PDB file of C-alpha atoms in Angstrom:
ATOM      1  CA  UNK W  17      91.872 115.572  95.169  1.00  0.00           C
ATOM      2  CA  UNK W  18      92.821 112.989  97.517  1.00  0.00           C
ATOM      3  CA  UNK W  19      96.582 112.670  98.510  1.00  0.00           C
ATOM      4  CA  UNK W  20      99.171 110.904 100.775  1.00  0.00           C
ATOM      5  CA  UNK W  21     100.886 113.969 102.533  1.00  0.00           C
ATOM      6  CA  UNK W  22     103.923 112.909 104.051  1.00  0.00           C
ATOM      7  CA  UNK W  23     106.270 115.459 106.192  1.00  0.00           C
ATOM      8  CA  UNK W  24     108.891 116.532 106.418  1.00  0.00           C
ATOM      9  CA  UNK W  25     109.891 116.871 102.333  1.00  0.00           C
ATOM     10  CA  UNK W  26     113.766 116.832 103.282  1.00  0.00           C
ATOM     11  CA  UNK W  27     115.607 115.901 106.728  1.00  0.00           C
ATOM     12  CA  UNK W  28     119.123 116.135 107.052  1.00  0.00           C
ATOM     13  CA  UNK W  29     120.427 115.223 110.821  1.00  0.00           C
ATOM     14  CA  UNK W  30     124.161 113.757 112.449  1.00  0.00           C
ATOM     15  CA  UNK W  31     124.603 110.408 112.666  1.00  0.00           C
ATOM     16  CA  UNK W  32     123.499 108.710 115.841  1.00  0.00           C
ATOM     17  CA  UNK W  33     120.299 111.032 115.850  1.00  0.00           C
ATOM     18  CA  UNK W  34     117.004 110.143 116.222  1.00  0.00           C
ATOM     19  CA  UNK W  35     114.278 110.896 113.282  1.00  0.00           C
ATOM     20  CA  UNK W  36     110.752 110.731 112.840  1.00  0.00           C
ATOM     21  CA  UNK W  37     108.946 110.633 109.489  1.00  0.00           C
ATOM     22  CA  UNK W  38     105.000 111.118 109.818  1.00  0.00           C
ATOM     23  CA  UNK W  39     102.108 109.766 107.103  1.00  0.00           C
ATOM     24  CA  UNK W  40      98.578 110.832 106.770  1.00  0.00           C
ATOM     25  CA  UNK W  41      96.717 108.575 104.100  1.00  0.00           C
ATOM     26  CA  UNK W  42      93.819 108.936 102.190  1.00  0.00           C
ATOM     27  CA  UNK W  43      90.717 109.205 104.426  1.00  0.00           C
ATOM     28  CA  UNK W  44      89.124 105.882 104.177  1.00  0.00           C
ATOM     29  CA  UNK W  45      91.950 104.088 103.345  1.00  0.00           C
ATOM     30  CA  UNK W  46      92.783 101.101 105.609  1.00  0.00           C
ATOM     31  CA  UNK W  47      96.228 100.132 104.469  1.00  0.00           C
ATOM     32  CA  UNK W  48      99.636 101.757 104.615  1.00  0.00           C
ATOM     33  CA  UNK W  49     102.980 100.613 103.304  1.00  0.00           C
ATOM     34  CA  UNK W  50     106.219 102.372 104.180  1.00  0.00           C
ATOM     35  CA  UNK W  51     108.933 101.632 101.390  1.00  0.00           C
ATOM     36  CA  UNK W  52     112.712 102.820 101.372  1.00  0.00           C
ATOM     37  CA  UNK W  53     114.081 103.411  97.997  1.00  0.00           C
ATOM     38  CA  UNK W  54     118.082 103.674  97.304  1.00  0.00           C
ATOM     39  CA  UNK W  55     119.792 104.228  93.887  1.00  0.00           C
ATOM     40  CA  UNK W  56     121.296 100.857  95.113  1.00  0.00           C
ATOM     41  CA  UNK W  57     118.425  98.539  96.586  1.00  0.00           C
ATOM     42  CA  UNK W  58     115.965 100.072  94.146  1.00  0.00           C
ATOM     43  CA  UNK W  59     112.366 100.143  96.249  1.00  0.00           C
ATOM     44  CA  UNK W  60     112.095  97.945  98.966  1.00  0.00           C
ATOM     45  CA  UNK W  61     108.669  97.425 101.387  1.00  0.00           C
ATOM     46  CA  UNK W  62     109.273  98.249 104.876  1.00  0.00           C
ATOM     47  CA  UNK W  63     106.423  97.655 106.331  1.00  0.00           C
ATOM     48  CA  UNK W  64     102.535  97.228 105.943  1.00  0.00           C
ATOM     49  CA  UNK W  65     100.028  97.941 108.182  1.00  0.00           C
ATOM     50  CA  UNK W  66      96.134  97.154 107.811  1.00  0.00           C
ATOM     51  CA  UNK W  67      93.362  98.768 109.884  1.00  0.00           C
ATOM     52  CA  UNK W  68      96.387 100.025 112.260  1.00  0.00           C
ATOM     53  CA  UNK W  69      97.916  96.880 113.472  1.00  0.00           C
ATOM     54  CA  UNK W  70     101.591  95.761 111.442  1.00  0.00           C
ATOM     55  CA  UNK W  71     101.048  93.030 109.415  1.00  0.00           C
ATOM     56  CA  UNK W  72     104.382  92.502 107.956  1.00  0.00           C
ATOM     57  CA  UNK W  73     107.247  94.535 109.137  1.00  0.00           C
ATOM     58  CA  UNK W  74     110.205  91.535 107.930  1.00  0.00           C
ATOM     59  CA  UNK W  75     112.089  94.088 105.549  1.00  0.00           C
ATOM     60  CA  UNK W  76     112.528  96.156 108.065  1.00  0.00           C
ATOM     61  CA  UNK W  77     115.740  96.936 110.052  1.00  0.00           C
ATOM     62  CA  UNK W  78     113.977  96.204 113.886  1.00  0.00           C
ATOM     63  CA  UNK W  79     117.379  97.223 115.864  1.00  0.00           C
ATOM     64  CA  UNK W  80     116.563 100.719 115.088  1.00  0.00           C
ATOM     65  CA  UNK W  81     113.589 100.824 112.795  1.00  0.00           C
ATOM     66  CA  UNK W  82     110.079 101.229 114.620  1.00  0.00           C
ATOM     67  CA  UNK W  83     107.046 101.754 112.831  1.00  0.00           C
ATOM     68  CA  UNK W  84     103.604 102.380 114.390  1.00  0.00           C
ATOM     69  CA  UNK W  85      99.924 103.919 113.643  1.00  0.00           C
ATOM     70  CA  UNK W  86      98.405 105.816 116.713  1.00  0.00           C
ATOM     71  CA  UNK W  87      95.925 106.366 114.890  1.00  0.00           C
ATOM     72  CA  UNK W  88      93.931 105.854 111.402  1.00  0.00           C
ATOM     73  CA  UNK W  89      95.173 109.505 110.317  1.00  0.00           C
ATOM     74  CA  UNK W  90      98.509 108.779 111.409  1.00  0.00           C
ATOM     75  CA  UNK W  91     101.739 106.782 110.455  1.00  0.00           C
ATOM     76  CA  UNK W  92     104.797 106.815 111.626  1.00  0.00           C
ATOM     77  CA  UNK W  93     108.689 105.523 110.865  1.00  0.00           C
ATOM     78  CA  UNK W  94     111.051 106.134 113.383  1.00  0.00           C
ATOM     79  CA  UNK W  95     114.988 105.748 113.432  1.00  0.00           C
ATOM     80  CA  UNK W  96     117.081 105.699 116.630  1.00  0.00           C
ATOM     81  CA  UNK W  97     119.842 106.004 116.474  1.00  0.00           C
ATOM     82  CA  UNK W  98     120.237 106.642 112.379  1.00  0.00           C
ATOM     83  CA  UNK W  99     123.011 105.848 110.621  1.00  0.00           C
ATOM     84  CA  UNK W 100     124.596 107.099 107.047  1.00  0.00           C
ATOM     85  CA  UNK W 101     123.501 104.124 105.343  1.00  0.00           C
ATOM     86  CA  UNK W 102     119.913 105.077 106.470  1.00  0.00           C
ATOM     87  CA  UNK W 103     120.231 107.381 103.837  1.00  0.00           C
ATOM     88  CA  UNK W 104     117.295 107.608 101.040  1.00  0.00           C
ATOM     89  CA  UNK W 105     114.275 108.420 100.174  1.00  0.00           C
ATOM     90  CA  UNK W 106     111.386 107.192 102.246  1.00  0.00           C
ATOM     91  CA  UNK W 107     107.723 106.802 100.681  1.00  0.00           C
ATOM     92  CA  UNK W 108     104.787 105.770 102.758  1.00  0.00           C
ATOM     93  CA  UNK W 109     101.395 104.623 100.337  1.00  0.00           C
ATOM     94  CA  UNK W 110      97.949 103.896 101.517  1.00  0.00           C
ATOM     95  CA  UNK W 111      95.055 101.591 100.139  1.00  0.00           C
ATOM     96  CA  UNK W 112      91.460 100.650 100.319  1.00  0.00           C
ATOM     97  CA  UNK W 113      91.707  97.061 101.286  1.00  0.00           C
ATOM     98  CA  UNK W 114      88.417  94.975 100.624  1.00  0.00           C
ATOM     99  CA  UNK W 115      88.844  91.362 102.630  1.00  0.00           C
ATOM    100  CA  UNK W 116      88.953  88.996  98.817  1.00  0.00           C
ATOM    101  CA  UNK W 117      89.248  91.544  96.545  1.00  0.00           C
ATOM    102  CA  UNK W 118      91.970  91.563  93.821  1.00  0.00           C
ATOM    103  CA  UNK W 119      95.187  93.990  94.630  1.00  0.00           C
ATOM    104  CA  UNK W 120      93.992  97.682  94.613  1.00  0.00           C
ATOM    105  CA  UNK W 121      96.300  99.907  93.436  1.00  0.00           C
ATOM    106  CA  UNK W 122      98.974 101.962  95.971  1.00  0.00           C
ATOM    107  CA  UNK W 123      98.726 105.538  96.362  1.00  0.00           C
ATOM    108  CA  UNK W 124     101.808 107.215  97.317  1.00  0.00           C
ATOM    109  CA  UNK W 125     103.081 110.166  99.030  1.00  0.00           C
ATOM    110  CA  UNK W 126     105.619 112.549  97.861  1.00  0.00           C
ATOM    111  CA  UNK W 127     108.488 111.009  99.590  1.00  0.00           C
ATOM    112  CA  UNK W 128     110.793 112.333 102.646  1.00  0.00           C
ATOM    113  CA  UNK W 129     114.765 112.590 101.440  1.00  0.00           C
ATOM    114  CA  UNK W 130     116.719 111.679 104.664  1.00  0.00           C
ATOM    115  CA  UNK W 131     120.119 112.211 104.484  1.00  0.00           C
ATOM    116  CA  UNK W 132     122.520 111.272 107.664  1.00  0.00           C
ATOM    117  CA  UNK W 133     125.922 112.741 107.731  1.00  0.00           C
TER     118      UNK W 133
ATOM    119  CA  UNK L  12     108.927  83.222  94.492  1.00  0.00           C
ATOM    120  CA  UNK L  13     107.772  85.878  92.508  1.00  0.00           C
ATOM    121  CA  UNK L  14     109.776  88.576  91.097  1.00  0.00           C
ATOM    122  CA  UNK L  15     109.778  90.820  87.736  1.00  0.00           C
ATOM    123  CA  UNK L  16     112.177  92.295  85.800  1.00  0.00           C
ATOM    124  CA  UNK L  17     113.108  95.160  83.378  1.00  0.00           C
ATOM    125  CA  UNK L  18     115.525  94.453  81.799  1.00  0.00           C
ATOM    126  CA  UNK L  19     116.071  98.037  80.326  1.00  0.00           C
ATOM    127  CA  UNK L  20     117.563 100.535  82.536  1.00  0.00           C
ATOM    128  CA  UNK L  21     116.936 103.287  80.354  1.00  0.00           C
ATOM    129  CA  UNK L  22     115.080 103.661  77.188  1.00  0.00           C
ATOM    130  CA  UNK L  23     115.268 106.502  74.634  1.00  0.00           C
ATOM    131  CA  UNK L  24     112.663 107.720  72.062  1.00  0.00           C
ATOM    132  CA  UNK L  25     112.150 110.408  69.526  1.00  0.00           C
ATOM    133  CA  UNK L  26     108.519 112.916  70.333  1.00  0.00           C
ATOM    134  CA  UNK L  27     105.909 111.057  68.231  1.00  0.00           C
ATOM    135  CA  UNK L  28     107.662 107.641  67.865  1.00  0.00           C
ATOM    136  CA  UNK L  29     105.664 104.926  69.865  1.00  0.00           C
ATOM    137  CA  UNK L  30     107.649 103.439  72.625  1.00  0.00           C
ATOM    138  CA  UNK L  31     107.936 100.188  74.512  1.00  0.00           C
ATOM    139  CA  UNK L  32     108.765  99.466  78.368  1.00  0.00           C
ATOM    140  CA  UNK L  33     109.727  95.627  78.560  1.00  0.00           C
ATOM    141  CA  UNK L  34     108.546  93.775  81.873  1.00  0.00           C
ATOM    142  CA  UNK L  35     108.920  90.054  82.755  1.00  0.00           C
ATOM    143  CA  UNK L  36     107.675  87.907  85.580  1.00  0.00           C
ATOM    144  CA  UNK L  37     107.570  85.347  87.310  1.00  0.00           C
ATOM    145  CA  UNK L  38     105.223  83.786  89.415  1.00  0.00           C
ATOM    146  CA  UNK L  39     104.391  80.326  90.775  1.00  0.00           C
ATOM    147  CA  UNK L  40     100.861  81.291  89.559  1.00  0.00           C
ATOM    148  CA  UNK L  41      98.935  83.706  87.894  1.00  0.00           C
ATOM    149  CA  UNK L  42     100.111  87.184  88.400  1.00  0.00           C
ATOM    150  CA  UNK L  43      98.341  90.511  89.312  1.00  0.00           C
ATOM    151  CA  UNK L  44     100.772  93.055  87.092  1.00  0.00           C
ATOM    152  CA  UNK L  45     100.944  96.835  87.450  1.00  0.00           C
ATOM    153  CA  UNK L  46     103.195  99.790  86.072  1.00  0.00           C
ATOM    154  CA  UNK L  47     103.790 103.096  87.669  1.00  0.00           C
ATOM    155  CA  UNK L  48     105.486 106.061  86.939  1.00  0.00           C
ATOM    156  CA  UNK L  49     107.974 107.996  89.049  1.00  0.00           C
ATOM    157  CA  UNK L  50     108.339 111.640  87.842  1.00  0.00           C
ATOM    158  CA  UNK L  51     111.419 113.406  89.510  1.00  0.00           C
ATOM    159  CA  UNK L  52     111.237 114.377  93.194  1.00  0.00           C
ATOM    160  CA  UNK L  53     107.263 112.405  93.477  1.00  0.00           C
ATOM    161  CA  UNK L  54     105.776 109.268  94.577  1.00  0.00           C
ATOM    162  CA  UNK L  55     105.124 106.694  92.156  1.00  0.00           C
ATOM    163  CA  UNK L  56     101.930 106.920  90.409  1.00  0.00           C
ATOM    164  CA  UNK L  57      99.633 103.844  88.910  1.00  0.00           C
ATOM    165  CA  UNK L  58      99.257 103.860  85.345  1.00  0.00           C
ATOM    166  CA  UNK L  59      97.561 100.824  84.942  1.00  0.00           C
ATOM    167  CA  UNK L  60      97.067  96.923  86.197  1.00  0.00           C
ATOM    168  CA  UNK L  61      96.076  93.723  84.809  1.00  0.00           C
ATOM    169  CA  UNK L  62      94.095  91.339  87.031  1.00  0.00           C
ATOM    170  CA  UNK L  63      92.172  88.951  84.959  1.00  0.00           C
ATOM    171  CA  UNK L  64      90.492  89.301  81.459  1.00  0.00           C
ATOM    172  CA  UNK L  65      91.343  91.370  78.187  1.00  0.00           C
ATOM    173  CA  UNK L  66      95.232  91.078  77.564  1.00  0.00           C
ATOM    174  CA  UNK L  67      95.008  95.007  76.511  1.00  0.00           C
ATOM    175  CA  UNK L  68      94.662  97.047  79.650  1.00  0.00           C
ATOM    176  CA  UNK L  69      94.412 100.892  78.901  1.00  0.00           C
ATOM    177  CA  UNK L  70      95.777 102.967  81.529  1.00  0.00           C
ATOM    178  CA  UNK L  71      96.189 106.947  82.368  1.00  0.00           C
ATOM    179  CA  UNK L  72      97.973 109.259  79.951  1.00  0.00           C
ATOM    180  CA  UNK L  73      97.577 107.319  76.718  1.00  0.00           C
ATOM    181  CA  UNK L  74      99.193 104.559  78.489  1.00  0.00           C
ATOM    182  CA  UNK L  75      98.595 100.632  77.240  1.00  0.00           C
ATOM    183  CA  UNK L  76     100.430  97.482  78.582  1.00  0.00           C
ATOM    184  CA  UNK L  77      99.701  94.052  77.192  1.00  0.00           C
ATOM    185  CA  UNK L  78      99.543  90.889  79.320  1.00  0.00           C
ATOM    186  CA  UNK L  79     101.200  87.973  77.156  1.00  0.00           C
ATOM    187  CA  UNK L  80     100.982  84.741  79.408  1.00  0.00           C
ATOM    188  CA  UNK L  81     103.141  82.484  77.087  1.00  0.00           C
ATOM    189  CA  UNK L  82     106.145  84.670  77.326  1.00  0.00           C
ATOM    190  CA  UNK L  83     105.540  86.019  81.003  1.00  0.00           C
ATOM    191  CA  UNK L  84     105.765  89.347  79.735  1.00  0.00           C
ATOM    192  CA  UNK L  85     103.494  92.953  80.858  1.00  0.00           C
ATOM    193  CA  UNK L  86     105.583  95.600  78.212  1.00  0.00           C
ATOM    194  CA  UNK L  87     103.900  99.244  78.706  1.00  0.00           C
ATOM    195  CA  UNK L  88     103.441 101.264  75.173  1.00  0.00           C
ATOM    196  CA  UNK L  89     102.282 104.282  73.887  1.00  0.00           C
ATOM    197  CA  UNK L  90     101.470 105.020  70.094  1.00  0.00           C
ATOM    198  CA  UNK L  91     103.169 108.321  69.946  1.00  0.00           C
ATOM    199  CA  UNK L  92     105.578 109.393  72.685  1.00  0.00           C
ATOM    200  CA  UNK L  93     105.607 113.101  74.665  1.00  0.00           C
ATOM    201  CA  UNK L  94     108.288 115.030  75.770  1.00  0.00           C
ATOM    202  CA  UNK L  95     106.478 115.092  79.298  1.00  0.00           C
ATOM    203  CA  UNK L  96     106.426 111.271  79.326  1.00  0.00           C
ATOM    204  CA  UNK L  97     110.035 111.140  80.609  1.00  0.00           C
ATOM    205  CA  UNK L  98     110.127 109.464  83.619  1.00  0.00           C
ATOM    206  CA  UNK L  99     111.125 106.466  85.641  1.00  0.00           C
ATOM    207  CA  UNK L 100     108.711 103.202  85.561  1.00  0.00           C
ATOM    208  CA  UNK L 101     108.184 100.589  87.480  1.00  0.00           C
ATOM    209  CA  UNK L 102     106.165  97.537  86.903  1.00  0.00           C
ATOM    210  CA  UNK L 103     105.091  95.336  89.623  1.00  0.00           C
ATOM    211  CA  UNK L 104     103.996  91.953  90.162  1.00  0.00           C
ATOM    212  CA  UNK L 105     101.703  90.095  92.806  1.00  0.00           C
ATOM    213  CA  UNK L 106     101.216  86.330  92.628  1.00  0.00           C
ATOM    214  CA  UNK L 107      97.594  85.488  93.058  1.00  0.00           C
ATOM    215  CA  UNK L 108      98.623  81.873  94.664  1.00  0.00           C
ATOM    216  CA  UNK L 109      99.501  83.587  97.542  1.00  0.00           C
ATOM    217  CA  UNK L 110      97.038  82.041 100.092  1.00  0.00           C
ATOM    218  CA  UNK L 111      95.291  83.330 102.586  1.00  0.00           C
ATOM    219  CA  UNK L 112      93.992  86.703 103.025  1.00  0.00           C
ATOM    220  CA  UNK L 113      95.935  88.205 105.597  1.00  0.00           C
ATOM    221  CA  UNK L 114      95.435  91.278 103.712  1.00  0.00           C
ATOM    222  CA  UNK L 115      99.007  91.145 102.666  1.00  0.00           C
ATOM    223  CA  UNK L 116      99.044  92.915  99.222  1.00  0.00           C
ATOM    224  CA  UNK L 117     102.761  92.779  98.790  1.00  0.00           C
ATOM    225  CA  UNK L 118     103.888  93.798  95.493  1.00  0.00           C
ATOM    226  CA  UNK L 119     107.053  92.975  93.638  1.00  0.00           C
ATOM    227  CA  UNK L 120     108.976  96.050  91.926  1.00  0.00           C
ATOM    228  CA  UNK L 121     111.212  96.000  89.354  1.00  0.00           C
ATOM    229  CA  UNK L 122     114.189  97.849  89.430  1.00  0.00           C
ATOM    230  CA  UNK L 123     112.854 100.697  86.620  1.00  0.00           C
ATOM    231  CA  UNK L 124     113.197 102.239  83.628  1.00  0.00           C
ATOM    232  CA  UNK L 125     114.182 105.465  82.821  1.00  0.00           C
ATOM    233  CA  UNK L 126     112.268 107.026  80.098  1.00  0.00           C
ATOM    234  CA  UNK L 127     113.982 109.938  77.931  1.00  0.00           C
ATOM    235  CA  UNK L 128     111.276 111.353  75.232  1.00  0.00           C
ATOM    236  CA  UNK L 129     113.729 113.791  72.843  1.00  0.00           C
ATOM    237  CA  UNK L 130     112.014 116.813  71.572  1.00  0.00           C
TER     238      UNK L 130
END
């Protein structure tokens, strides 16, 4: 049973610290998303990356957002420094994109709860 | 611009009754429509999508959603409601006028609705 893994589960750090949040997607997918979702702002798309390279990061906070895919096993979000409004639960998904295909469906991971205090 | 809403933030049911999830859109074209479900502390999961052809699309867990063009509407039902079925759901919309393929499959999510199937 194929999953999005997504680690750590929970991360609570200080203000002003940096954090990581790591992805592995579906082997053979070629797609990732990273979404942020807030009681607030509901779910909102991040950022989007196909066969590795960003395609749309615009949702994304650049000052101290950074997102990146060494490699096609790995995806990461970073935040330096984070803040307390940073606060929420972060979801990466992951995709078989077929070049003229309709919209496949997302698969997403279980979510890492940041909270910054 | 395409966007969707749900205009329901929660919606209650009895065990057996049928229930409805109510999902608008709109889209300068045609849209690509899905609905997920968020059970507490998980990702969202796809139920079920409508891209083109029979307004009935049947979808995981007993799930059914019918496309109805005239009133921009994708509602989500069920014939006979489970406890279990409580959850949060989310439709989503793409707009299939969105040109080129850049590969961008951005999707559109409503806000949700939370689902609370009484025993």
């Amino acid at each position: 049973d194929a999953r999005v893994t997504q680690t750590p589960r929970h991360k609570v750090t200080e203000m002003g610290q940096e954090v990581t949040m790591r992805c592995q997607p579906i082997l053979g997918h070629n797609t990732v998303f990273w979404y942020r979702q807030t009681m607030m702002q509901g779910l909102e798309l991040l950022a989007y990356f196909r066969n590795r390279a960003p395609l749309d990061d615009s949702g994304m906070p650049k000052d101290r957002f950074s997102a990146e895919m060494p490699d096609a096993t790995l995806a990461t979000l970073k935040i330096q420094p984070s803040e307390p409004r940073d606060s929420a639960v972060y979801f990466c998904a992951s995709g078989p994109h077929v070049v003229g295909a309709p919209p496949y469906e997302q698969y997403f991971g279980p979510g890492t709860r940041l909270t910054v205090t | 611009a395409q966007s969707v809403a749900q205009p329901e933030d929660q919606v209650n049911v009895a065990e057996g009754n049928p229930l409805t999830v109510k999902c608008t859109y709109s889209v300068s074209g045609n849209p690509y429509l899905f609905w997920y479900v968020q059970y507490p502390n998980r990702g969202l999961q796809f139920l079920l999508k409508y891209i083109t052809g029979d307004n009935l699309v049947k979808g995981s867990y007993g799930f059914e959603a019918e496309f109805n063009k005239s009133q921009t509407s994708f509602h989500l039902k069920k014939p006979s409601a489970l406890v279990s079925d409580s959850a949060l759901y989310f439709c989503a919309v793409r707009d299939m006028q969105v040109k080129g393929d850049t590969g961008f499959q951005k999707l559109v999510f409503g806000t949700g609705t939370r689902l609370l199937v009484s025993p």
